[in-house]
Structures are given as structure tokens and as C-alpha cells.
mmCIF file of C-alpha atoms in Angstrom:
data_model
loop_
_atom_site.group_PDB
_atom_site.id
_atom_site.type_symbol
_atom_site.label_atom_id
_atom_site.label_comp_id
_atom_site.label_asym_id
_atom_site.label_seq_id
_atom_site.Cartn_x
_atom_site.Cartn_y
_atom_site.Cartn_z
ATOM 1 C CA MET A 1 2.721 50.141 -36.396
ATOM 2 C CA GLY A 2 5.300 47.106 -35.527
ATOM 3 C CA GLU A 3 6.891 48.676 -32.882
ATOM 4 C CA GLY A 4 3.529 50.266 -30.923
ATOM 5 C CA GLU A 5 2.213 46.544 -30.368
ATOM 6 C CA ASN A 6 5.694 45.728 -29.248
ATOM 7 C CA ILE A 7 4.965 48.679 -26.218
ATOM 8 C CA GLU A 8 1.451 47.694 -25.943
ATOM 9 C CA LEU A 9 2.492 43.804 -25.555
ATOM 10 C CA GLU A 10 5.177 44.887 -22.678
ATOM 11 C CA THR A 11 2.536 47.330 -20.999
ATOM 12 C CA GLU A 12 0.537 44.147 -20.748
ATOM 13 C CA THR A 13 2.923 42.381 -19.229
ATOM 14 C CA GLU A 14 3.889 44.756 -16.632
ATOM 15 C CA THR A 15 0.133 45.336 -15.995
ATOM 16 C CA GLU A 16 0.012 41.862 -15.440
ATOM 17 C CA SER A 17 3.340 41.252 -13.219
ATOM 18 C CA GLU A 18 2.108 44.095 -11.039
ATOM 19 C CA SER A 19 -0.918 42.710 -10.905
ATOM 20 C CA THR A 20 0.517 39.423 -9.771
ATOM 21 C CA SER A 21 2.703 41.371 -6.858
ATOM 22 C CA THR A 22 0.122 42.557 -5.161
ATOM 23 C CA TRP A 23 -2.163 39.591 -5.390
ATOM 24 C CA ASN A 24 0.935 38.071 -3.764
ATOM 25 C CA LEU A 25 1.143 40.945 -1.572
ATOM 26 C CA GLY A 26 -2.349 40.633 -0.400
ATOM 27 C CA GLN A 27 -2.085 36.817 0.216
ATOM 28 C CA HIS A 28 0.460 36.624 2.243
ATOM 29 C CA THR A 29 -1.311 39.950 4.293
ATOM 30 C CA GLN A 30 -4.318 37.254 4.565
ATOM 31 C CA ILE A 31 -1.786 34.436 6.078
ATOM 32 C CA ILE A 32 -0.312 36.928 8.747
ATOM 33 C CA GLU A 33 -3.530 38.038 10.140
ATOM 34 C CA LEU A 34 -4.570 34.769 9.670
ATOM 35 C CA SER A 35 -2.292 33.388 12.060
ATOM 36 C CA GLU A 36 -2.535 35.887 14.407
ATOM 37 C CA LYS A 37 -6.652 35.103 14.323
ATOM 38 C CA LEU A 38 -5.113 31.368 15.182
ATOM 39 C CA THR A 39 -3.688 32.387 17.615
ATOM 40 C CA ASN A 40 -5.555 35.002 19.821
ATOM 41 C CA GLY A 41 -9.238 34.678 18.769
ATOM 42 C CA ASN A 42 -11.782 33.009 20.499
ATOM 43 C CA LEU A 43 -13.012 29.097 19.194
ATOM 44 C CA ASN A 44 -15.359 30.274 16.503
ATOM 45 C CA ALA A 45 -12.785 32.816 14.942
ATOM 46 C CA LYS A 46 -10.056 29.326 15.025
ATOM 47 C CA ILE A 47 -13.139 27.731 13.236
ATOM 48 C CA GLU A 48 -13.561 30.047 11.232
ATOM 49 C CA VAL A 49 -9.555 30.711 10.343
ATOM 50 C CA ALA A 50 -8.838 26.199 10.440
ATOM 51 C CA ARG A 51 -11.259 26.488 7.505
ATOM 52 C CA GLU A 52 -10.830 29.383 5.452
ATOM 53 C CA ILE A 53 -7.074 28.229 5.659
ATOM 54 C CA ARG A 54 -8.486 24.692 4.262
ATOM 55 C CA LYS A 55 -9.862 26.627 1.309
ATOM 56 C CA MET A 56 -7.308 29.272 0.161
ATOM 57 C CA VAL A 57 -4.555 26.384 -0.303
ATOM 58 C CA ARG A 58 -7.427 24.558 -2.506
ATOM 59 C CA LYS A 59 -7.950 26.880 -4.617
ATOM 60 C CA SER A 60 -4.839 28.522 -4.814
ATOM 61 C CA SER A 61 -3.031 28.670 -8.116
ATOM 62 C CA SER A 62 0.043 27.679 -6.607
ATOM 63 C CA SER A 63 -0.996 25.539 -3.472
ATOM 64 C CA SER A 64 3.013 24.422 -2.715
ATOM 65 C CA LYS A 65 3.857 27.742 -1.958
ATOM 66 C CA THR A 66 0.466 28.956 0.207
ATOM 67 C CA ARG A 67 1.233 25.560 2.218
ATOM 68 C CA ALA A 68 4.942 27.064 2.623
ATOM 69 C CA LYS A 69 4.171 30.288 3.903
ATOM 70 C CA PHE A 70 1.596 29.227 6.000
ATOM 71 C CA ALA A 71 3.358 27.058 7.986
ATOM 72 C CA ALA A 72 6.228 29.873 7.970
ATOM 73 C CA ALA A 73 3.507 32.312 10.049
ATOM 74 C CA GLY A 74 3.038 29.514 12.598
ATOM 75 C CA VAL A 75 -0.647 28.155 11.960
ATOM 76 C CA ILE A 76 0.125 24.494 12.606
ATOM 77 C CA GLU A 77 0.878 24.192 16.502
ATOM 78 C CA PRO A 78 -1.943 26.004 17.113
ATOM 79 C CA LEU A 79 -4.560 23.817 14.605
ATOM 80 C CA VAL A 80 -2.914 20.832 16.289
ATOM 81 C CA LEU A 81 -3.653 22.345 19.595
ATOM 82 C CA MET A 82 -7.408 22.593 18.251
ATOM 83 C CA LEU A 83 -7.133 19.045 17.394
ATOM 84 C CA SER A 84 -7.530 18.467 21.788
ATOM 85 C CA SER A 85 -10.648 20.524 21.608
ATOM 86 C CA SER A 86 -13.903 19.291 23.217
ATOM 87 C CA ASN A 87 -15.659 20.703 20.252
ATOM 88 C CA ILE A 88 -15.574 18.329 17.102
ATOM 89 C CA ASP A 89 -16.638 21.803 14.764
ATOM 90 C CA ALA A 90 -12.835 22.628 15.732
ATOM 91 C CA ARG A 91 -11.498 19.181 15.941
ATOM 92 C CA GLN A 92 -13.005 18.592 12.087
ATOM 93 C CA SER A 93 -11.500 21.685 11.094
ATOM 94 C CA SER A 94 -8.034 22.141 12.324
ATOM 95 C CA LEU A 95 -7.786 18.051 10.504
ATOM 96 C CA LEU A 96 -8.936 19.483 6.910
ATOM 97 C CA ALA A 97 -6.578 21.690 7.403
ATOM 98 C CA LEU A 98 -3.932 20.105 8.440
ATOM 99 C CA LEU A 99 -4.570 17.441 6.336
ATOM 100 C CA ASN A 100 -3.911 19.811 3.375
ATOM 101 C CA LEU A 101 -1.119 21.638 4.247
ATOM 102 C CA ALA A 102 0.689 18.269 4.709
ATOM 103 C CA VAL A 103 -0.221 16.883 0.910
ATOM 104 C CA ARG A 104 2.789 17.189 -1.283
ATOM 105 C CA ASN A 105 5.148 18.990 1.530
ATOM 106 C CA GLU A 106 7.531 16.814 3.444
ATOM 107 C CA ARG A 107 8.681 19.432 5.521
ATOM 108 C CA ASN A 108 4.857 20.209 6.651
ATOM 109 C CA LYS A 109 4.512 16.331 7.120
ATOM 110 C CA VAL A 110 7.341 16.855 9.871
ATOM 111 C CA LYS A 111 6.311 20.018 11.391
ATOM 112 C CA ILE A 112 2.822 18.605 11.768
ATOM 113 C CA VAL A 113 3.851 15.304 13.688
ATOM 114 C CA THR A 114 6.716 17.288 15.410
ATOM 115 C CA ALA A 115 3.923 19.786 16.696
ATOM 116 C CA GLY A 116 2.468 16.780 18.967
ATOM 117 C CA ALA A 117 -0.495 15.443 16.394
ATOM 118 C CA MET A 118 -0.241 12.039 17.065
ATOM 119 C CA PRO A 119 -2.166 11.611 20.819
ATOM 120 C CA PRO A 120 -4.877 13.492 19.413
ATOM 121 C CA LEU A 121 -4.928 11.804 16.068
ATOM 122 C CA VAL A 122 -4.755 8.238 17.816
ATOM 123 C CA GLU A 123 -7.992 9.680 20.348
ATOM 124 C CA LEU A 124 -9.438 10.572 16.759
ATOM 125 C CA LEU A 125 -9.513 6.629 16.133
ATOM 126 C CA LYS A 126 -10.673 5.958 19.171
ATOM 127 C CA ILE A 127 -14.292 8.023 18.673
ATOM 128 C CA GLN A 128 -17.730 6.415 17.701
ATOM 129 C CA ASN A 129 -18.099 9.011 14.817
ATOM 130 C CA CYS A 130 -17.268 7.244 11.985
ATOM 131 C CA GLY A 131 -15.974 10.553 9.853
ATOM 132 C CA MET A 132 -13.829 11.958 12.388
ATOM 133 C CA ARG A 133 -11.917 7.944 12.673
ATOM 134 C CA GLU A 134 -11.688 7.832 8.831
ATOM 135 C CA LEU A 135 -10.045 11.344 8.649
ATOM 136 C CA ALA A 136 -8.173 11.026 10.681
ATOM 137 C CA THR A 137 -6.735 8.011 9.181
ATOM 138 C CA ALA A 138 -6.446 9.674 5.682
ATOM 139 C CA ALA A 139 -4.026 12.195 7.823
ATOM 140 C CA ILE A 140 -1.993 9.189 9.718
ATOM 141 C CA LEU A 141 -1.609 8.265 6.077
ATOM 142 C CA THR A 142 -0.528 11.295 4.453
ATOM 143 C CA LEU A 143 2.012 11.624 7.588
ATOM 144 C CA SER A 144 3.267 7.849 7.128
ATOM 145 C CA ALA A 145 4.834 9.301 4.184
ATOM 146 C CA ALA A 146 8.032 10.719 5.585
ATOM 147 C CA ALA A 147 10.734 8.724 6.640
ATOM 148 C CA SER A 148 11.009 10.697 9.842
ATOM 149 C CA ASN A 149 7.493 10.700 10.909
ATOM 150 C CA LYS A 150 7.309 6.780 10.200
ATOM 151 C CA PRO A 151 9.285 5.630 13.661
ATOM 152 C CA ILE A 152 6.795 7.935 15.953
ATOM 153 C CA ILE A 153 3.758 7.377 14.590
ATOM 154 C CA ALA A 154 4.826 3.474 14.580
ATOM 155 C CA ALA A 155 5.130 3.958 18.611
ATOM 156 C CA SER A 156 1.739 5.579 18.891
ATOM 157 C CA GLY A 157 0.036 2.752 18.946
ATOM 158 C CA ALA A 158 -1.988 3.752 16.001
ATOM 159 C CA ALA A 159 -1.598 0.109 14.224
ATOM 160 C CA PRO A 160 -3.806 -1.298 16.240
ATOM 161 C CA LEU A 161 -6.743 1.163 15.525
ATOM 162 C CA LEU A 162 -5.817 1.010 11.880
ATOM 163 C CA VAL A 163 -6.527 -2.650 11.546
ATOM 164 C CA GLN A 164 -10.056 -2.125 13.370
ATOM 165 C CA ILE A 165 -10.488 0.169 10.791
ATOM 166 C CA LEU A 166 -9.716 -2.770 8.388
ATOM 167 C CA LYS A 167 -12.354 -4.606 10.125
ATOM 168 C CA SER A 168 -14.890 -1.679 9.946
ATOM 169 C CA GLY A 169 -14.621 1.313 7.910
ATOM 170 C CA SER A 170 -15.451 2.284 4.912
ATOM 171 C CA VAL A 171 -13.842 1.138 1.301
ATOM 172 C CA GLN A 172 -11.750 4.404 1.237
ATOM 173 C CA GLY A 173 -11.233 4.191 5.040
ATOM 174 C CA LYS A 174 -10.294 0.452 4.304
ATOM 175 C CA VAL A 175 -7.444 1.247 1.341
ATOM 176 C CA ASP A 176 -6.270 4.235 3.763
ATOM 177 C CA ALA A 177 -5.230 1.795 7.027
ATOM 178 C CA VAL A 178 -4.170 -0.381 4.742
ATOM 179 C CA THR A 179 -2.012 1.719 2.589
ATOM 180 C CA ALA A 180 -0.943 3.605 6.439
ATOM 181 C CA LEU A 181 -0.138 0.434 7.625
ATOM 182 C CA HIS A 182 2.343 -0.459 4.595
ATOM 183 C CA ASN A 183 4.043 2.461 5.127
ATOM 184 C CA LEU A 184 5.132 2.086 8.552
ATOM 185 C CA SER A 185 5.839 -1.714 8.041
ATOM 186 C CA THR A 186 9.211 -0.403 5.524
ATOM 187 C CA SER A 187 10.064 2.177 8.261
ATOM 188 C CA ILE A 188 10.751 -1.060 11.713
ATOM 189 C CA GLU A 189 13.517 -3.181 11.585
ATOM 190 C CA ASN A 190 11.030 -6.513 13.366
ATOM 191 C CA SER A 191 8.093 -5.079 11.647
ATOM 192 C CA ILE A 192 5.714 -8.307 12.584
ATOM 193 C CA GLU A 193 5.642 -6.477 15.797
ATOM 194 C CA LEU A 194 3.646 -3.739 13.936
ATOM 195 C CA LEU A 195 0.679 -6.124 13.299
ATOM 196 C CA ASP A 196 -1.065 -8.773 15.281
ATOM 197 C CA ALA A 197 -3.146 -11.925 13.449
ATOM 198 C CA SER A 198 -5.994 -10.154 13.902
ATOM 199 C CA ALA A 199 -5.457 -8.598 10.557
ATOM 200 C CA VAL A 200 -5.579 -11.668 8.729
ATOM 201 C CA PHE A 201 -9.167 -11.899 8.062
ATOM 202 C CA PRO A 202 -9.888 -8.256 6.726
ATOM 203 C CA LEU A 203 -6.429 -8.495 4.688
ATOM 204 C CA ILE A 204 -7.855 -11.379 2.983
ATOM 205 C CA ASN A 205 -11.183 -10.862 2.226
ATOM 206 C CA LEU A 206 -9.156 -6.938 0.802
ATOM 207 C CA LEU A 207 -7.350 -9.421 -1.720
ATOM 208 C CA LYS A 208 -10.484 -11.922 -2.621
ATOM 209 C CA GLU A 209 -12.072 -8.554 -3.785
ATOM 210 C CA CYS A 210 -9.471 -6.294 -5.504
ATOM 211 C CA LYS A 211 -7.592 -6.805 -8.526
ATOM 212 C CA LYS A 212 -4.644 -9.048 -7.842
ATOM 213 C CA TYR A 213 -2.366 -6.668 -9.737
ATOM 214 C CA SER A 214 -3.275 -3.862 -8.138
ATOM 215 C CA LYS A 215 -1.040 -1.956 -6.203
ATOM 216 C CA PHE A 216 -3.622 -2.185 -3.100
ATOM 217 C CA ALA A 217 -2.781 -5.498 -3.782
ATOM 218 C CA GLU A 218 0.693 -5.616 -3.713
ATOM 219 C CA LYS A 219 0.366 -4.033 -0.242
ATOM 220 C CA ALA A 220 -2.266 -6.392 1.342
ATOM 221 C CA THR A 221 0.042 -9.289 0.007
ATOM 222 C CA THR A 222 3.284 -7.257 1.663
ATOM 223 C CA LEU A 223 1.017 -7.145 5.074
ATOM 224 C CA LEU A 224 -0.068 -10.960 4.744
ATOM 225 C CA GLU A 225 4.248 -12.264 4.188
ATOM 226 C CA ILE A 226 4.752 -10.123 7.156
ATOM 227 C CA LEU A 227 2.127 -12.019 9.367
ATOM 228 C CA SER A 228 3.114 -15.520 7.969
ATOM 229 C CA ASN A 229 6.346 -14.948 9.849
ATOM 230 C CA SER A 230 4.669 -15.295 13.272
ATOM 231 C CA GLU A 231 2.422 -19.124 14.177
ATOM 232 C CA GLU A 232 -0.907 -16.769 15.142
ATOM 233 C CA GLY A 233 -0.451 -15.729 11.304
ATOM 234 C CA ARG A 234 0.184 -18.546 9.910
ATOM 235 C CA THR A 235 -2.705 -20.067 11.442
ATOM 236 C CA ALA A 236 -4.902 -17.353 10.671
ATOM 237 C CA ILE A 237 -3.803 -17.293 7.155
ATOM 238 C CA THR A 238 -5.406 -21.445 7.505
ATOM 239 C CA ILE A 239 -8.352 -20.826 8.577
ATOM 240 C CA ALA A 240 -9.642 -17.572 7.022
ATOM 241 C CA ASP A 241 -12.401 -18.189 4.582
ATOM 242 C CA GLY A 242 -10.392 -18.810 1.463
ATOM 243 C CA GLY A 243 -7.219 -17.483 2.945
ATOM 244 C CA ILE A 244 -4.949 -19.812 1.186
ATOM 245 C CA LEU A 245 -7.175 -19.973 -1.927
ATOM 246 C CA THR A 246 -6.612 -16.049 -2.697
ATOM 247 C CA LEU A 247 -2.642 -16.357 -2.092
ATOM 248 C CA VAL A 248 -2.583 -19.127 -5.574
ATOM 249 C CA GLU A 249 -5.388 -16.783 -7.174
ATOM 250 C CA THR A 250 -2.699 -14.046 -6.852
ATOM 251 C CA VAL A 251 0.234 -16.074 -7.555
ATOM 252 C CA GLU A 252 -1.547 -17.261 -10.439
ATOM 253 C CA ASP A 253 -2.681 -13.490 -11.489
ATOM 254 C CA GLY A 254 -1.101 -10.789 -9.348
ATOM 255 C CA SER A 255 1.834 -8.536 -10.654
ATOM 256 C CA LEU A 256 4.767 -9.461 -10.102
ATOM 257 C CA VAL A 257 5.349 -7.728 -6.943
ATOM 258 C CA SER A 258 1.912 -9.223 -5.335
ATOM 259 C CA THR A 259 3.083 -12.793 -6.892
ATOM 260 C CA GLU A 260 6.372 -12.317 -5.138
ATOM 261 C CA HIS A 261 4.688 -11.715 -1.378
ATOM 262 C CA ALA A 262 1.571 -14.459 -2.058
ATOM 263 C CA VAL A 263 4.587 -16.727 -2.993
ATOM 264 C CA GLY A 264 6.656 -15.562 -0.359
ATOM 265 C CA THR A 265 3.560 -16.034 2.426
ATOM 266 C CA LEU A 266 2.716 -19.339 0.772
ATOM 267 C CA LEU A 267 6.102 -20.922 1.085
ATOM 268 C CA SER A 268 6.562 -19.577 4.942
ATOM 269 C CA LEU A 269 3.293 -21.680 6.113
ATOM 270 C CA CYS A 270 4.946 -24.472 4.281
ATOM 271 C CA ARG A 271 8.651 -23.872 5.894
ATOM 272 C CA SER A 272 7.411 -23.879 9.038
ATOM 273 C CA CYS A 273 5.784 -27.067 8.996
ATOM 274 C CA ARG A 274 5.545 -28.916 5.823
ATOM 275 C CA ASP A 275 3.477 -31.545 6.940
ATOM 276 C CA LYS A 276 0.838 -28.878 7.992
ATOM 277 C CA TYR A 277 0.466 -26.575 4.851
ATOM 278 C CA ARG A 278 1.805 -29.139 1.870
ATOM 279 C CA GLU A 279 -1.896 -30.851 1.559
ATOM 280 C CA LEU A 280 -3.499 -27.346 1.820
ATOM 281 C CA ILE A 281 -1.328 -25.511 -0.564
ATOM 282 C CA LEU A 282 -1.673 -28.258 -2.681
ATOM 283 C CA LYS A 283 -5.917 -28.441 -2.275
ATOM 284 C CA GLU A 284 -5.969 -25.484 -4.021
ATOM 285 C CA GLY A 285 -4.176 -26.105 -7.270
ATOM 286 C CA ALA A 286 -0.801 -23.646 -6.861
ATOM 287 C CA ILE A 287 1.340 -25.972 -9.208
ATOM 288 C CA PRO A 288 0.230 -24.162 -12.635
ATOM 289 C CA GLY A 289 0.734 -20.954 -10.905
ATOM 290 C CA LEU A 290 4.291 -22.237 -9.150
ATOM 291 C CA LEU A 291 5.363 -23.442 -12.051
ATOM 292 C CA ARG A 292 4.675 -19.923 -14.495
ATOM 293 C CA LEU A 293 6.192 -17.860 -11.668
ATOM 294 C CA THR A 294 9.433 -19.752 -11.642
ATOM 295 C CA VAL A 295 10.025 -18.904 -15.962
ATOM 296 C CA GLU A 296 8.195 -15.505 -15.565
ATOM 297 C CA GLY A 297 8.414 -13.553 -12.409
ATOM 298 C CA THR A 298 11.164 -11.236 -10.561
ATOM 299 C CA ALA A 299 14.012 -12.966 -9.774
ATOM 300 C CA GLU A 300 13.156 -13.289 -6.352
ATOM 301 C CA ALA A 301 9.732 -14.517 -7.131
ATOM 302 C CA GLN A 302 11.429 -17.369 -9.140
ATOM 303 C CA ASP A 303 13.675 -18.712 -6.179
ATOM 304 C CA ARG A 304 10.366 -18.536 -4.079
ATOM 305 C CA ALA A 305 8.371 -20.629 -6.480
ATOM 306 C CA ARG A 306 11.453 -23.319 -6.877
ATOM 307 C CA LEU A 307 11.351 -23.491 -3.106
ATOM 308 C CA LEU A 308 8.063 -23.845 -2.188
ATOM 309 C CA LEU A 309 7.592 -26.713 -5.549
ATOM 310 C CA GLU A 310 10.346 -28.231 -4.050
ATOM 311 C CA LEU A 311 8.835 -28.244 -0.430
ATOM 312 C CA LEU A 312 5.378 -29.696 -2.286
ATOM 313 C CA ARG A 313 7.016 -32.872 -3.483
ATOM 314 C CA ASP A 314 5.792 -36.137 -2.675
ATOM 315 C CA SER A 315 9.562 -37.655 -2.470
ATOM 316 C CA PRO A 316 11.325 -36.995 0.159
ATOM 317 C CA PRO A 317 14.342 -34.619 0.402
ATOM 318 C CA GLU A 318 17.134 -36.790 -0.518
ATOM 319 C CA LYS A 319 14.997 -38.130 -3.416
ATOM 320 C CA ARG A 320 14.381 -34.958 -4.378
ATOM 321 C CA LEU A 321 14.403 -33.410 -8.201
ATOM 322 C CA THR A 322 16.693 -29.928 -7.454
ATOM 323 C CA SER A 323 15.374 -26.957 -9.815
ATOM 324 C CA SER A 324 18.903 -26.678 -10.565
ATOM 325 C CA VAL A 325 19.296 -30.208 -11.605
ATOM 326 C CA LEU A 326 16.185 -29.832 -13.560
ATOM 327 C CA GLU A 327 17.737 -27.497 -15.474
ATOM 328 C CA LYS A 328 20.853 -28.334 -15.982
ATOM 329 C CA ILE A 329 19.094 -31.847 -17.930
ATOM 330 C CA VAL A 330 16.862 -29.840 -20.233
ATOM 331 C CA TYR A 331 19.773 -27.325 -20.530
ATOM 332 C CA ASP A 332 22.187 -30.767 -21.790
ATOM 333 C CA ILE A 333 19.158 -31.551 -23.618
ATOM 334 C CA ALA A 334 18.934 -28.261 -25.772
ATOM 335 C CA GLU A 335 22.369 -28.646 -26.378
ATOM 336 C CA ARG A 336 22.032 -32.392 -27.999
ATOM 337 C CA VAL A 337 19.309 -31.176 -30.525
ATOM 338 C CA ASP A 338 20.396 -26.966 -31.622
ATOM 339 C CA GLY A 339 23.788 -27.009 -30.150
ATOM 340 C CA ALA A 340 25.718 -25.193 -27.619
ATOM 341 C CA ASP A 341 24.614 -21.364 -29.773
ATOM 342 C CA LYS A 342 21.126 -22.292 -29.330
ATOM 343 C CA ALA A 343 21.167 -23.607 -25.774
ATOM 344 C CA ALA A 344 19.731 -21.095 -23.734
ATOM 345 C CA GLU A 345 16.809 -19.958 -25.756
ATOM 346 C CA THR A 346 15.197 -23.900 -26.402
ATOM 347 C CA ALA A 347 15.994 -25.020 -22.421
ATOM 348 C CA LYS A 348 13.616 -21.895 -22.115
ATOM 349 C CA ARG A 349 11.363 -22.978 -24.251
ATOM 350 C CA LEU A 350 11.012 -26.256 -23.377
ATOM 351 C CA LEU A 351 10.329 -25.047 -19.503
ATOM 352 C CA GLN A 352 7.755 -22.852 -20.664
ATOM 353 C CA ASP A 353 6.371 -25.981 -22.947
ATOM 354 C CA MET A 354 6.431 -28.019 -19.415
ATOM 355 C CA VAL A 355 4.706 -25.403 -17.606
ATOM 356 C CA GLN A 356 2.120 -25.033 -20.122
ATOM 357 C CA ARG A 357 1.875 -28.771 -20.042
ATOM 358 C CA SER A 358 1.300 -28.961 -17.018
ATOM 359 C CA MET A 359 -1.187 -25.617 -16.740
ATOM 360 C CA GLU A 360 -3.675 -27.351 -19.332
ATOM 361 C CA HIS A 361 -3.617 -30.740 -16.872
ATOM 362 C CA SER A 362 -4.871 -29.257 -14.087
ATOM 363 C CA MET A 363 -7.256 -26.582 -15.795
ATOM 364 C CA LYS A 364 -10.104 -29.318 -15.515
ATOM 365 C CA CYS A 365 -9.272 -28.874 -11.962
ATOM 366 C CA ILE A 366 -8.734 -25.085 -11.547
ATOM 367 C CA GLN A 367 -12.350 -25.309 -13.509
ATOM 368 C CA HIS A 368 -14.505 -27.205 -10.868
ATOM 369 C CA ARG A 369 -12.861 -25.585 -8.433
ATOM 370 C CA ALA A 370 -13.908 -21.782 -9.351
ATOM 371 C CA ALA A 371 -16.842 -23.304 -10.065
ATOM 372 C CA SER A 372 -17.843 -24.503 -6.806
ATOM 373 C CA CYS A 373 -16.008 -22.682 -4.710
ATOM 374 C CA THR A 374 -16.981 -19.095 -5.538
ATOM 375 C CA PRO A 375 -15.928 -17.149 -2.447
ATOM 376 C CA SER A 376 -18.872 -14.859 -1.338
ATOM 377 C CA ILE A 377 -17.963 -10.808 -1.193
ATOM 378 C CA PRO A 378 -18.913 -9.281 1.920
ATOM 379 C CA SER A 379 -20.310 -5.951 2.468
ATOM 380 C CA THR A 380 -18.433 -2.811 3.224
#
């Protein structure tokens, strides 16, 4: 009986294996046939093939292998050619097929760009059809994840058009545009050339609306810090409705990454012209968040917060008490109170207490500001 059960199980396993092999062979044959139709068929046939490619990749139980098989069969080049068709259905179906082939496949991302996808994608960003513009944005986002594609996309002229999506796209379109611009900003030496100051207003509005500790806020603050390196960008941040306030709130409530970039942006403003920006930053109640950041932020954020606090002080530079001097004074007090062994721990506790007292002192001002200056949420 035991042996019979084993034989039966082995037979079932062999049958399943044969079935899988038959299915794989059938799928391979189908992929080859679809590739031939895509190359040699008429326009309607090509549209149907593109739709079938998308459907097969999405429904496949082994989608990564299916993507690789379609690429090996040579479907990418004819699909890219369809992006330039005057027929909107051809453009849409080929774009959706390429998107599905590119997702989670680095090699296909590179092949699509190498095949010449960027010029037609840039053209799609310019057309009146909102749905197609946002599909093109999603495609550029996906393709920009491959390191070797980034300089090609950055040089294609896509960035200013992505900024337009930031201003007028749907919520998803705006998220995709920010992420694509963030991807591109990490690849070029002078990233300020990628963006112009017109990106500041939509970025500030998006940062207002999102959770300050979100991944999206991290990307938005990265772009704002890049923009703060130009005079036009700094001016735009200053005149944007709630621009500096939004950055101060991000310093207070953001993640380790977004606080680092938010304080970096404020520091860039103040460094460029202390007399011009100091009062604007102080007016928004920046001190408590900056003090807390000197204790709780990343090493880079702590340094930036200390530098900014130096610039925000009333006293002239030669009379300022530097952070290192302040920390030494606190450490000396702690050493006299608790001895050398516990001095570091006590000094940290004293500094945190100073931050807490300063925050409590400013809380009424902050609450009043929040009640009277609540930013409006623009419609999207």
C-alpha cells in the first residue's frame, strides 16, 4: 500500500512536469508568433499584438521570464516604433506593452531607451490627451530607474515637461513626475540644470499636502534643496504661499531624510543672504525644530541645524557662542555634577532639556501661527 501510494505520487508529479513543459513550449511558440505579427502585420494586427503582450505579461505566473522571452523574441524595437504612430490606439497599446515589459526588468529598461523610446515619449508629454501624458510620465519614471538611462533621459528635454505635469497633472501624475525628477537628479553632476524655478510652487504645494515623513516628502525636499542653490529658486521659495513655513514644518515633523533636506534648503537661503532671509525664517518659528534637530537628526542634519542656528542669532559673528563652545560648557557642568564617567550621558540629557524648554517657550507662538495661517489645499 505504501509503495502504491509512492508510485501514484510519482506519476502525478511526472504528469504535472509534462504539463508545465507543454505549457512553456506553447507559450514560447505563441511569443514567436506574436513577434512575427508585430513585425509584419498591418496596423490593426500590431495593436492587437501589443495588447496581447501586455495581457500575457500581467497574467503570467512567471512574469519575469515572460518579459525576458518577449525581449529575446525582438518585440521591443517594433513596439518603440509604434510610439510614433499617428494612430492614438497604436501609441497607447504599445506604451502599455512597453511599460509592462520594463517593470522589474533592468535589461528591458535599457533596451527600450536604446531602441529610441525617448523622443516619442517626450512628444507624448506635449499632447493634449491627459491620459497619454500621464502614461508617458509613468513610462519615464520606470525607465529612469536604470542608471545608464538617466543621462539619456535628462538630455532628452523631458524634465521641463515633467514640471508641467507637477503643475496640472492628476495626483498620480504628480507623484510619478516628482519621482522621475528625483531619479534623474541623482545622476547628473550639476542637477540644478535639470530644474527651473517654476518647479518650486508645485513642489511646495505637494509638500504641504503630504505627510512630512513620507517617501514622497523626502523626494520633494531633495528637489527643493537643489532648487535653493540658484537665486531664482531661492526667490521662488520665499514668495511661494507658505514656502518657508512648509519647510519649517518639515524640519519639525519629517523623517530623517526629509528633515535633512528641509534644513539644508533653509540653510542655503540664509547662507546666500543672511539679512534677507533671517527674519523670514525666524518669523515661522524655526528655532524649536532646529534645536531638536541638533540632538535627534542625522549627523549631516545636526551640522546643518547648528550652522543655521548660528546664522539666525542676533549677535554679530565675532560674539556668537558656537555650538562646540556651548557643548563644551554643558559637558564641563555635567562632569562637575556627575563625574567624568557619566559626563557624556548627563550632557546629552541637559542639551535635550534645553531643547524641550525652548520648544515649550515657543509653543504658544506656534499654535497661534497654526490657527491663523493654516494653508489652503489647492484642488487637484
